[in-house]
GROMACS .gro file of C-alpha atoms in nm:
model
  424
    1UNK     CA    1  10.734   2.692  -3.127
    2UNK     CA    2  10.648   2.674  -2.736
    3UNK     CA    3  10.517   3.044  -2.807
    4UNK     CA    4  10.288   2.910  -3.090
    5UNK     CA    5  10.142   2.598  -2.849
    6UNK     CA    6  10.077   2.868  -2.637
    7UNK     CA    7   9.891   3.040  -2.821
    8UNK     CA    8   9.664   2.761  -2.897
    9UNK     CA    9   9.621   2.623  -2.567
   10UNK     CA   10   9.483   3.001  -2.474
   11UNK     CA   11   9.255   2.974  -2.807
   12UNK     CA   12   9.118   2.682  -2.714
   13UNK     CA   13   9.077   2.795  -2.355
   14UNK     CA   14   8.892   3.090  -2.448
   15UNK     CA   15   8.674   2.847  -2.653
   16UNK     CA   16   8.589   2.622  -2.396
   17UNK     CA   17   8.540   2.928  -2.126
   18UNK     CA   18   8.287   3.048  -2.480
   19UNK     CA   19   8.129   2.701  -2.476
   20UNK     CA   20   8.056   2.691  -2.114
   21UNK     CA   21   7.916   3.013  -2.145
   22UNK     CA   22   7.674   2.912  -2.398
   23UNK     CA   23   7.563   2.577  -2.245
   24UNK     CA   24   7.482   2.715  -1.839
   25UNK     CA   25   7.106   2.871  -1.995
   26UNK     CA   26   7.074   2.524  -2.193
   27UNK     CA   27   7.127   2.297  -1.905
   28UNK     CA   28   6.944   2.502  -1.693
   29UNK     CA   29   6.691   2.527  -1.910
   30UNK     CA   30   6.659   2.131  -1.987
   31UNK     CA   31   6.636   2.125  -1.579
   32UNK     CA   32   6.307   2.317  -1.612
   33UNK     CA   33   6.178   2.119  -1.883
   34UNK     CA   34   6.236   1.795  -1.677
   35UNK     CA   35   6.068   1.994  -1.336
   36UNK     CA   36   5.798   2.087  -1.586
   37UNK     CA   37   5.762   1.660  -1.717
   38UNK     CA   38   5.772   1.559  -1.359
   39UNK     CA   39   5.497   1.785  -1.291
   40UNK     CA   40   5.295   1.714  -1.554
   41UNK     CA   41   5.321   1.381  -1.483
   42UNK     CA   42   5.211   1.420  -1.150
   43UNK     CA   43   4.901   1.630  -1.200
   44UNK     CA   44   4.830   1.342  -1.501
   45UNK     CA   45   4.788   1.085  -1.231
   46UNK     CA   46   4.630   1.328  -0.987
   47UNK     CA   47   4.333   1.366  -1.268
   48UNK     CA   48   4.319   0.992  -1.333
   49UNK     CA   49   4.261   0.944  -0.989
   50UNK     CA   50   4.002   1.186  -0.941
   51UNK     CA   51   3.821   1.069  -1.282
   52UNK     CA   52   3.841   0.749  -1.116
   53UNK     CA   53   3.684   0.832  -0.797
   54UNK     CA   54   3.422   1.094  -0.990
   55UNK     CA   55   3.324   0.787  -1.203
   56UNK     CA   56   3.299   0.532  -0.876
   57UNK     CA   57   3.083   0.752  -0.685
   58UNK     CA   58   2.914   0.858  -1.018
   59UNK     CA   59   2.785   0.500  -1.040
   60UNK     CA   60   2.773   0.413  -0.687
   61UNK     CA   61   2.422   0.692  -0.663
   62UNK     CA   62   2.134   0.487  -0.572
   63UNK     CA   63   1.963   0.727  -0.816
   64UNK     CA   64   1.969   0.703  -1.223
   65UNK     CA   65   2.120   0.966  -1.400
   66UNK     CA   66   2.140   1.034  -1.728
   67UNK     CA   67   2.322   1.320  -1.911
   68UNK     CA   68   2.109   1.443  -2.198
   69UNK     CA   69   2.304   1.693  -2.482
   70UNK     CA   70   2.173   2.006  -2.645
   71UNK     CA   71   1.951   1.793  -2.834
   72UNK     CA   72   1.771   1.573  -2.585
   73UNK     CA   73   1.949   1.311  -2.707
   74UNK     CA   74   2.102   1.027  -2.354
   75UNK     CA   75   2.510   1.109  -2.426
   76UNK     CA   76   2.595   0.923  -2.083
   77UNK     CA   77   2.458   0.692  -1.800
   78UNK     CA   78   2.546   0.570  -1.429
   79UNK     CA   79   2.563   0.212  -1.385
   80UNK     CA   80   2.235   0.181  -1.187
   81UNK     CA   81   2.046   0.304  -1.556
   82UNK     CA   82   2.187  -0.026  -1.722
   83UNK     CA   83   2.116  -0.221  -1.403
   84UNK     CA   84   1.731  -0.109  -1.391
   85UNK     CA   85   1.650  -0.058  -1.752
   86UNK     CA   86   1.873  -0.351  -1.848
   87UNK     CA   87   2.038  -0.155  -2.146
   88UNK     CA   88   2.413  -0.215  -2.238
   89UNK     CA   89   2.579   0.121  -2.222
   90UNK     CA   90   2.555   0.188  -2.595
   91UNK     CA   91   2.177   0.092  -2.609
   92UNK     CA   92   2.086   0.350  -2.359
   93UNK     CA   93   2.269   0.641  -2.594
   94UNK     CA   94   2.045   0.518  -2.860
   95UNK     CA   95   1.724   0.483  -2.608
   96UNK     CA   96   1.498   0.774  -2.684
   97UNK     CA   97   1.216   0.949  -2.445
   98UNK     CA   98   0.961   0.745  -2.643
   99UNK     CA   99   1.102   0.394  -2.567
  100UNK     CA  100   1.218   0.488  -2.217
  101UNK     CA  101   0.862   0.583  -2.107
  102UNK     CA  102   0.523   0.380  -2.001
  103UNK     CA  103   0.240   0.369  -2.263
  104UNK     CA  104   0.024   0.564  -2.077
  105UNK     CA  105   0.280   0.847  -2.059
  106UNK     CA  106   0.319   1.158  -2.322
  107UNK     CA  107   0.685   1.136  -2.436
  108UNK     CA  108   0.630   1.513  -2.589
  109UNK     CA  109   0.566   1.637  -2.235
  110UNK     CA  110   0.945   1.508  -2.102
  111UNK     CA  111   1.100   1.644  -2.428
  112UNK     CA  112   0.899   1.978  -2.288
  113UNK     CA  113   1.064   1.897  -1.960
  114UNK     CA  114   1.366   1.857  -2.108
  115UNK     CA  115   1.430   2.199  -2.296
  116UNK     CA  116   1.266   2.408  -1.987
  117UNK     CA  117   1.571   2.289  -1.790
  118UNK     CA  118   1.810   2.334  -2.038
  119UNK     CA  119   1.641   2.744  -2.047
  120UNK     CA  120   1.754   2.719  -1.666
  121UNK     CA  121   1.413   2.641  -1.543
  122UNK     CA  122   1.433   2.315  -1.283
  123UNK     CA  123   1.202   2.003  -1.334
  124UNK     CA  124   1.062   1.802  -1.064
  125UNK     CA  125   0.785   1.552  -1.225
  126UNK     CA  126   0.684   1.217  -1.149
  127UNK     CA  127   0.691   0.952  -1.430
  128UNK     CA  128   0.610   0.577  -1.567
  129UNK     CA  129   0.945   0.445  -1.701
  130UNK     CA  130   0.982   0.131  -1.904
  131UNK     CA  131   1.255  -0.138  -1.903
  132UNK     CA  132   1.399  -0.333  -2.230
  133UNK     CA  133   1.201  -0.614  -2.158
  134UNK     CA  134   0.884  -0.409  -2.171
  135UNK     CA  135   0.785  -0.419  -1.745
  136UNK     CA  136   0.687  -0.065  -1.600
  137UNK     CA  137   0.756   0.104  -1.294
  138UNK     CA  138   0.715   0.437  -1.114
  139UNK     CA  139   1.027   0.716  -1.090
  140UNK     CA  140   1.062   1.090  -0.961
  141UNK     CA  141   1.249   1.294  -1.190
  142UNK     CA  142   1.472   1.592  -1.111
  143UNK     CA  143   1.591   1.807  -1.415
  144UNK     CA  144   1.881   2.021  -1.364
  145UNK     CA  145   2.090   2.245  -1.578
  146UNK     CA  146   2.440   2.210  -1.598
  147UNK     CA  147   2.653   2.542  -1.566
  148UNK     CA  148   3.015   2.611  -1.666
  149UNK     CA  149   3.112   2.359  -1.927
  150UNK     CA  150   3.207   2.440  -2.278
  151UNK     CA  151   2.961   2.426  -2.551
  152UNK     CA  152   2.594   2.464  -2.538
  153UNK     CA  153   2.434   2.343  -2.176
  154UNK     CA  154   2.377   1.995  -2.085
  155UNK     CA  155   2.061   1.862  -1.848
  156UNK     CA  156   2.120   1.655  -1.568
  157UNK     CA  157   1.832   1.403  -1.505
  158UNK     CA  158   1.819   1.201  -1.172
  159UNK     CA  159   1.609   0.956  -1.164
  160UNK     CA  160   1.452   0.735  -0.852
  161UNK     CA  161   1.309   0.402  -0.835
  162UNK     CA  162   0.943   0.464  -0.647
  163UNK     CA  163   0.892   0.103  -0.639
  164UNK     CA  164   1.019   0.038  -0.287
  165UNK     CA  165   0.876   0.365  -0.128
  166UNK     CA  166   0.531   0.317  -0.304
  167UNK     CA  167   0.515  -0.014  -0.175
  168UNK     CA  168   0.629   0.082   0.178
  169UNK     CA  169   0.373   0.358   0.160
  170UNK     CA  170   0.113   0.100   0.114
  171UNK     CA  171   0.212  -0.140   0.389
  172UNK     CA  172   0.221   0.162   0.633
  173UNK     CA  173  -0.182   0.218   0.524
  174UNK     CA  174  -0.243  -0.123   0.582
  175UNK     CA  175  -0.082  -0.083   0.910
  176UNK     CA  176  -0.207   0.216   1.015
  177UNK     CA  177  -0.560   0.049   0.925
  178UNK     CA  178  -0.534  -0.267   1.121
  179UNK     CA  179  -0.437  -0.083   1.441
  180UNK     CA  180  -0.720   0.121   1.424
  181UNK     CA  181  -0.967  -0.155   1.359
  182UNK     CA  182  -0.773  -0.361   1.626
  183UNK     CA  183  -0.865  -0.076   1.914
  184UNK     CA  184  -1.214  -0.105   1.769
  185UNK     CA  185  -1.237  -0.484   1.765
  186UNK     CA  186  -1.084  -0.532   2.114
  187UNK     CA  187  -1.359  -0.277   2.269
  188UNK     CA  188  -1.659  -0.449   2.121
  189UNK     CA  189  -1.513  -0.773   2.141
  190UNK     CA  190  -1.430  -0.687   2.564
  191UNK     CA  191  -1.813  -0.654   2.607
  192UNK     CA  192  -1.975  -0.928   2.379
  193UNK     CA  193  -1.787  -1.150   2.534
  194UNK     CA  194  -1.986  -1.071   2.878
  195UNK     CA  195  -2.288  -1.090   2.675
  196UNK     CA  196  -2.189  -1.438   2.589
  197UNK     CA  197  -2.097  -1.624   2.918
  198UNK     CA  198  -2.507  -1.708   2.964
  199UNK     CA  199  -2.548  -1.762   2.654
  200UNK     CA  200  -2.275  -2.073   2.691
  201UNK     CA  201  -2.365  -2.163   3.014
  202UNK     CA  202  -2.711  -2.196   3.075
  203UNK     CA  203  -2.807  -2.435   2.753
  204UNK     CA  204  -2.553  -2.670   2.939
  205UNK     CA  205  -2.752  -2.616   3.270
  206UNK     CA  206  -3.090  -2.657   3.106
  207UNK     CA  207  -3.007  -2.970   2.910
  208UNK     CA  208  -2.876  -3.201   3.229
  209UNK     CA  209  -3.209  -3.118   3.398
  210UNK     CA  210  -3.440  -3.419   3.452
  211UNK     CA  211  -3.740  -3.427   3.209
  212UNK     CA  212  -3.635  -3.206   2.933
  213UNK     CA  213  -3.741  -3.364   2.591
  214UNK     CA  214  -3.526  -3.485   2.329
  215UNK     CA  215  -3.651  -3.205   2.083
  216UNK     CA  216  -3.543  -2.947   2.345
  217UNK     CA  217  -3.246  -3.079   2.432
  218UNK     CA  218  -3.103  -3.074   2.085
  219UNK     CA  219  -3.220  -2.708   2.058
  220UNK     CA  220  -3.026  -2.659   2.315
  221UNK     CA  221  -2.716  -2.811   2.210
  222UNK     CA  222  -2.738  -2.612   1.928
  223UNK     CA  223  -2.780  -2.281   2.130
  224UNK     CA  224  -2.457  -2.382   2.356
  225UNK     CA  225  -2.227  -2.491   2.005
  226UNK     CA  226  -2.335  -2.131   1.870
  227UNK     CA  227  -2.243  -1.979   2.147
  228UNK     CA  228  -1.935  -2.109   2.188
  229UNK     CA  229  -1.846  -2.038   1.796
  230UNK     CA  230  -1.934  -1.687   1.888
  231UNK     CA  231  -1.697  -1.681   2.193
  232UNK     CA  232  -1.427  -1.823   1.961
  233UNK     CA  233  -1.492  -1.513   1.724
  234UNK     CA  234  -1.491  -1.311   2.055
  235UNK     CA  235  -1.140  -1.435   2.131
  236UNK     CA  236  -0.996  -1.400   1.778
  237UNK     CA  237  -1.127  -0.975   1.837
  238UNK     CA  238  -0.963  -1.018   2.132
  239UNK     CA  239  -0.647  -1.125   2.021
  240UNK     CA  240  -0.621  -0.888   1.669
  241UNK     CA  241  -0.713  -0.605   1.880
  242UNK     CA  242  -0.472  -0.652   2.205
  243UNK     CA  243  -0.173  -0.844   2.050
  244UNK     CA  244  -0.143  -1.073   2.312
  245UNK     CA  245   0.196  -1.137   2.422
  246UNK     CA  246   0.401  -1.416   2.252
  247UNK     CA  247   0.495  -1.754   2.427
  248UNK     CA  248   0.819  -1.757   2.158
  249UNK     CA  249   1.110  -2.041   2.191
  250UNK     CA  250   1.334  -2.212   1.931
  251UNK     CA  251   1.047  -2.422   1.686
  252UNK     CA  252   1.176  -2.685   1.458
  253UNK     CA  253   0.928  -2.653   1.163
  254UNK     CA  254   1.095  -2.985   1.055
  255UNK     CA  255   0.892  -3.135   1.312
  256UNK     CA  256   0.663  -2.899   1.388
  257UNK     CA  257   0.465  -2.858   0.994
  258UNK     CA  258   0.425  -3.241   0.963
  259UNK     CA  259   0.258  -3.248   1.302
  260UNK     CA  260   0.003  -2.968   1.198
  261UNK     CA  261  -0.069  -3.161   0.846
  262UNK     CA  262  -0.122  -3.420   1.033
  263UNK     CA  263  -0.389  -3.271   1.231
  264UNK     CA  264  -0.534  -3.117   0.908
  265UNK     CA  265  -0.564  -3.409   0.816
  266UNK     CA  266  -0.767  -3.566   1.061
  267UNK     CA  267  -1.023  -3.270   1.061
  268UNK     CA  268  -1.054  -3.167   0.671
  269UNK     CA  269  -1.305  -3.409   0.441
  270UNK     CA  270  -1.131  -3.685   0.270
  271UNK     CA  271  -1.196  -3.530  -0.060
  272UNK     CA  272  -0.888  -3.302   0.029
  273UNK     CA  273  -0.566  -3.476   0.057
  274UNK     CA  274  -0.330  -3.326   0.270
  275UNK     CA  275   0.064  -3.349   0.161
  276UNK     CA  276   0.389  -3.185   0.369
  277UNK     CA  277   0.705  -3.140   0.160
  278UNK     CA  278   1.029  -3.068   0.422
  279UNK     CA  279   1.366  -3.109   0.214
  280UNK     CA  280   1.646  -3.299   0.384
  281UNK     CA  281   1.886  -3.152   0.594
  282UNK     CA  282   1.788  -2.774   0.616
  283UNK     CA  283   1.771  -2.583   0.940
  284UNK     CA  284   1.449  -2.476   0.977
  285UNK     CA  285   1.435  -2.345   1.320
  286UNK     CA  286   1.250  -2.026   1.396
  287UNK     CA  287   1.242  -1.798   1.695
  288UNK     CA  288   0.834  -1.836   1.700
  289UNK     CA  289   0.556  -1.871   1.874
  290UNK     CA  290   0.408  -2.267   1.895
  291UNK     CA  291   0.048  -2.160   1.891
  292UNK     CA  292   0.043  -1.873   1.684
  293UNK     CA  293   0.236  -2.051   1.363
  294UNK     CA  294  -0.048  -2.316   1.455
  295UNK     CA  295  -0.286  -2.062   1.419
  296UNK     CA  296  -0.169  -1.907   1.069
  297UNK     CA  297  -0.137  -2.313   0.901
  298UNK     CA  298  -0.514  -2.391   1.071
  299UNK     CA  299  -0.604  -2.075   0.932
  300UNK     CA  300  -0.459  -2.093   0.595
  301UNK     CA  301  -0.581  -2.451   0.589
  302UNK     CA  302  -0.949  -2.336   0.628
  303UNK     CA  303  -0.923  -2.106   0.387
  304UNK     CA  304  -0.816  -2.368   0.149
  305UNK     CA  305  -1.107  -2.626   0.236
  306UNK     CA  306  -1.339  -2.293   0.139
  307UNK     CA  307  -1.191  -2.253  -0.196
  308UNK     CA  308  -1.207  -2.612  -0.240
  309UNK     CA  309  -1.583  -2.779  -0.218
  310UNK     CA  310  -1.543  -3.077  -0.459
  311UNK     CA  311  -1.163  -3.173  -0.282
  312UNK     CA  312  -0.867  -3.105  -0.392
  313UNK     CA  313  -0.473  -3.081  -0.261
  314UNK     CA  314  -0.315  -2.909   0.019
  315UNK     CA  315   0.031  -2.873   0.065
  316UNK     CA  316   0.209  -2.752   0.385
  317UNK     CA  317   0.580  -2.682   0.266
  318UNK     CA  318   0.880  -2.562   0.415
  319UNK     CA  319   1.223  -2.443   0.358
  320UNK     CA  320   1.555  -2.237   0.409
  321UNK     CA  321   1.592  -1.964   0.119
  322UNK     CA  322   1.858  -1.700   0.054
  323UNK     CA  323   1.688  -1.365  -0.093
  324UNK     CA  324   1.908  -1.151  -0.296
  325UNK     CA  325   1.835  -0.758  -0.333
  326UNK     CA  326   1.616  -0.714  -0.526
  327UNK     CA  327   1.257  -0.886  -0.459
  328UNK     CA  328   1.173  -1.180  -0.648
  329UNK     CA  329   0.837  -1.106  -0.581
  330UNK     CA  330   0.647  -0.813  -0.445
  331UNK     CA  331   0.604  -0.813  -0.060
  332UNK     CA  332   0.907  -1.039  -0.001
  333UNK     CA  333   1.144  -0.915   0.275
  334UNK     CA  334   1.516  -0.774   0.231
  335UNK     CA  335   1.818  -1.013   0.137
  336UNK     CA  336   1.940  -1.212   0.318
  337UNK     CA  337   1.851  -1.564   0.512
  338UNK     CA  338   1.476  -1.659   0.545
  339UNK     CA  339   1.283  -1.978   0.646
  340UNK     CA  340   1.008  -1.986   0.415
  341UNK     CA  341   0.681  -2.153   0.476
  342UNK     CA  342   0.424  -2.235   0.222
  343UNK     CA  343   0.057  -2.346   0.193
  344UNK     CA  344  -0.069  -2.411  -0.159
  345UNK     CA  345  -0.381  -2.541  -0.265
  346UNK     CA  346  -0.581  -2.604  -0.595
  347UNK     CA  347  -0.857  -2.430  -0.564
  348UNK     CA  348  -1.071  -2.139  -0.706
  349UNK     CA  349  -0.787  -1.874  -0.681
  350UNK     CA  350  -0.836  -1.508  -0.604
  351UNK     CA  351  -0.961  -1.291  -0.858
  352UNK     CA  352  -0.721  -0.988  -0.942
  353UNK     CA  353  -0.949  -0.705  -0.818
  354UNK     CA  354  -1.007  -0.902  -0.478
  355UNK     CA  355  -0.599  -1.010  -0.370
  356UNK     CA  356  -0.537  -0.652  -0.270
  357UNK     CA  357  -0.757  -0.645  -0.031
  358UNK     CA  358  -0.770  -1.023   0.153
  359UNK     CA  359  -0.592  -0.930   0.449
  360UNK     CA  360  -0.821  -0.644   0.529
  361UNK     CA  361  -0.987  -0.717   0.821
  362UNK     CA  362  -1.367  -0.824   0.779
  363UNK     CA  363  -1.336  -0.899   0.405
  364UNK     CA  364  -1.497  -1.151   0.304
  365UNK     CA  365  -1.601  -1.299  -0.032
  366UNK     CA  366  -1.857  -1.526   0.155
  367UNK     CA  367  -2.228  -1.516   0.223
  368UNK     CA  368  -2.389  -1.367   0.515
  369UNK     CA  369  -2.309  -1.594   0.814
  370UNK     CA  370  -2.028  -1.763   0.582
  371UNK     CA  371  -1.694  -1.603   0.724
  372UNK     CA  372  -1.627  -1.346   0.937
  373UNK     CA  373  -1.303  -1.190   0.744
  374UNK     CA  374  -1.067  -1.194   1.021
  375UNK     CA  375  -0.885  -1.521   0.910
  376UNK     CA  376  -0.625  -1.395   0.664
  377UNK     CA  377  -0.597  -1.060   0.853
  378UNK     CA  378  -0.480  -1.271   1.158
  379UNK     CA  379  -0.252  -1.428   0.945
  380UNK     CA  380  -0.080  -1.113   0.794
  381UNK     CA  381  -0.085  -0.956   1.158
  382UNK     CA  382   0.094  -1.310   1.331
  383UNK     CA  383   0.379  -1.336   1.042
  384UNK     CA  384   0.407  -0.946   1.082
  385UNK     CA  385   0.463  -0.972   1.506
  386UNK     CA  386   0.700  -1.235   1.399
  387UNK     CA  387   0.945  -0.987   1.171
  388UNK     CA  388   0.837  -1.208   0.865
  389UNK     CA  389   0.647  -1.138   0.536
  390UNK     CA  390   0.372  -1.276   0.404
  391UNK     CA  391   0.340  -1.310   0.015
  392UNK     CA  392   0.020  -1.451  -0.242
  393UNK     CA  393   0.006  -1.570  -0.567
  394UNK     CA  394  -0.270  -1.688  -0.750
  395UNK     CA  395  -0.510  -1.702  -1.034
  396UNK     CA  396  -0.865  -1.815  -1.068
  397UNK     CA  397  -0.919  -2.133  -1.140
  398UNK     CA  398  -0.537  -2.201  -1.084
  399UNK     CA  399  -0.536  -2.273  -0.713
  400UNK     CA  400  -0.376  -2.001  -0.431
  401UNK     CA  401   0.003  -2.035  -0.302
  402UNK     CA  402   0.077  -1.840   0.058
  403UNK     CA  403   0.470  -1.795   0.150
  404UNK     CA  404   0.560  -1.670   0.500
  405UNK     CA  405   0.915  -1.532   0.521
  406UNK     CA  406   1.033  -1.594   0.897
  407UNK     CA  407   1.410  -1.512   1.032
  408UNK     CA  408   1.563  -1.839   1.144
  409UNK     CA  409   1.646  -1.891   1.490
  410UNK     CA  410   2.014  -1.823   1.568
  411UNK     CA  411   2.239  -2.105   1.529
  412UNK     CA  412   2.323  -2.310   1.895
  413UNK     CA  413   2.613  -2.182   2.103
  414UNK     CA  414   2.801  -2.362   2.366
  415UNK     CA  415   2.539  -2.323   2.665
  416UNK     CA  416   2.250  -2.180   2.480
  417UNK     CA  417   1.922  -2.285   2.620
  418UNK     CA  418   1.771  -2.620   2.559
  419UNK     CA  419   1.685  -2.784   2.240
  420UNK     CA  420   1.457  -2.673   1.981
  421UNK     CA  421   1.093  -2.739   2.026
  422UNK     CA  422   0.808  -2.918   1.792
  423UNK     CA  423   0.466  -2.895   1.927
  424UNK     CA  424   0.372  -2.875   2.291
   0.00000   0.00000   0.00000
């Protein structure tokens, strides 16, 4: 009996010696398989973070890009595509070449574009785009190839906004003009203005002499008054072509606008009523010269009276805006906080061939002897020395609306300098 238990304790101590024999690879190898999972796992998160971050910078590009399959067709988009073109994200798979593009483009040509990159040939091409809402504007357009991914190629199209730069471009001209013609002006203007000191003087000698008749007198006066409106001119060539220095404080256009309409007021014909708008409670101070924003609202305010013969309205407006990125209107400055200032009238308007050029210096849609051009051109150049913009709408027969965009003045700190200034 005790040999027979034994017996079977050795049996079954063979077996289990047999069974632990058998399960040491099995163990082990369920110890890889976990190492493996854990791994896995690991690199699985590792790849959703780097999708993550491919896709964030993917739509962070300032440029468009679109991803365009083996047949032409959009299969993908950055965000900035649906923010320009104002497509949802499935819209702009379905958006062809033909929709995408202006009216006076050749959508055949970009399909042509499109198949010479996928050969491996690069594209660089400028191009009229067009939005969902029908509005057009200028882009560059890089085609590129895409190497090393399964399946037939892919093209890579980036696409820029020209908008902004075009528009730069043309304010740089417009620059580059005005200095030019301000060296010119400032010359001439140095010398006539010798010419005219007689010419000012002496009628005001001759006239006080005893004896001189009436007849000659008033000739006389009317020599002097020319010759002062001359020296005026002479001054305003003086002042577009040198820049003179600003006299620049803290201005409260609160104050400061209704003053000026007032003074409008006095001087225009009662056929044009003057009116000032200044909403409640906005800070409207500006870091600005007293004289020169004078200068642009008496300016402004001329031009008005001009467009106006038979009467009419004038406004002088002002207020405290908040821009956002993108402009609401061509020529308006970047986001951020502006004081804007308006003058708006109801006369002619501007015809649409003639508002490009009206702050060119010496245009003029008068007569001979009429205008001398340098009005508006004075304006632009005094809202420019001032770091603001200077904006126009208008249509014939529909009145003209001016809007200066000027930084506000900073707000007062505990022993900043004095209070903010109207007129002086």
């Amino acid at each position: 009996m005790a040999d027979d238990i034994r017996m079977r304790v050795a049996a079954l101590e063979e077996e289990l010696r047999s069974l632990r024999a058998t399960n040491e690879p099995l163990a082990q190898r369920a110890q890889d398989l976990e190492f493996v999972e854990v791994r896995l796992r690991d690199r699985t998160w590792e790849l959703r973070e780097k999708n993550a971050l491919l896709q964030a910078i993917y739509d962070a590009v300032p440029d468009m890009i679109f991803l365009h399959g083996a047949d032409g067709r959009v299969e993908e988009v950055n965000e900035n595509v649906l923010r320009t073109f104002g497509w949802t994200r499935d819209e702009a798979r379905r958006v062809g070449v033909v929709e995408a593009s202006g009216p006076d483009m050749r959508p055949e040509e970009a399909m042509e574009r499109i198949r010479r990159a996928k050969a491996g040939d690069p594209q660089d091409f400028q191009w009229t785009a067009r939005r969902k809402d029908g509005t057009t504007f200028p882009v560059e357009v890089r085609l590129r190839r895409l190497e090393g991914l399964p399946g037939e190629p892919k093209v890579l199209a980036l696409v820029r906004d020209l908008t902004g730069e075009r528009r730069r471009q043309q304010e740089l001209r417009v620059q580059e003009r005005l200095a030019a013609l301000g060296e010119l002006a400032a010359g001439i203007a140095h010398d006539f203005n010798n010419l005219l000191t007689p010419v000012c003087n002496y009628p005001e000698m001759l006239r006080d002499l005893p004896g001189v008749p009436d007849r000659v007198r008033r000739a006389l006066e009317v020599i002097g008054e020319q010759g002062h409106r001359a020296a005026r001119l002479v001054h305003q060539l003086l002042d577009f072509g040198r820049g003179a220095p600003p006299d620049r404080r803290v201005l409260d256009l609160r104050s400061f606008v209704p003053e000026v309409g007032e003074m409008v007021r006095r001087t225009l014909p009662d056929a044009v009523e003057v009116r000032v708008e200044i909403p409640e409670g906005s800070d409207l101070r500006v870091w600005a010269d007293p004289v020169q924003i004078q200068q642009i609202l008496v300016n402004l305010a001329v031009n008005a009276r001009d467009a106006m013969p038979k009467g009419g309205g004038l406004t002088f407006a002002a207020d405290r805006v908040r821009l956002p990125a993108e402009p609401v209107e061509p020529g308006t400055p970047e986001e951020g906080e502006w004081v804007r200032l308006t003058v708006r009238d109801t006369g002619e308007g501007i015809p649409s061939d003639v508002r490009p050029r009206i702050f060119d210096p010496f245009f003029t849609t008068r007569g001979p002897g009429e205008g001398t051009g340098l009005g508006l051109s004075q304006v632009h150049g005094l809202v420019t020395e001032h770091g603001g913009r200077i904006t126009v709408e208008s249509e014939p027969g529909r009145g003209t609306v001016f809007r200066m965009y000027l930084p506000p003045a900073p707000s007062p700190t505990k022993g900043s300098p004095g209070e903010p200034t109207g007129r002086r």
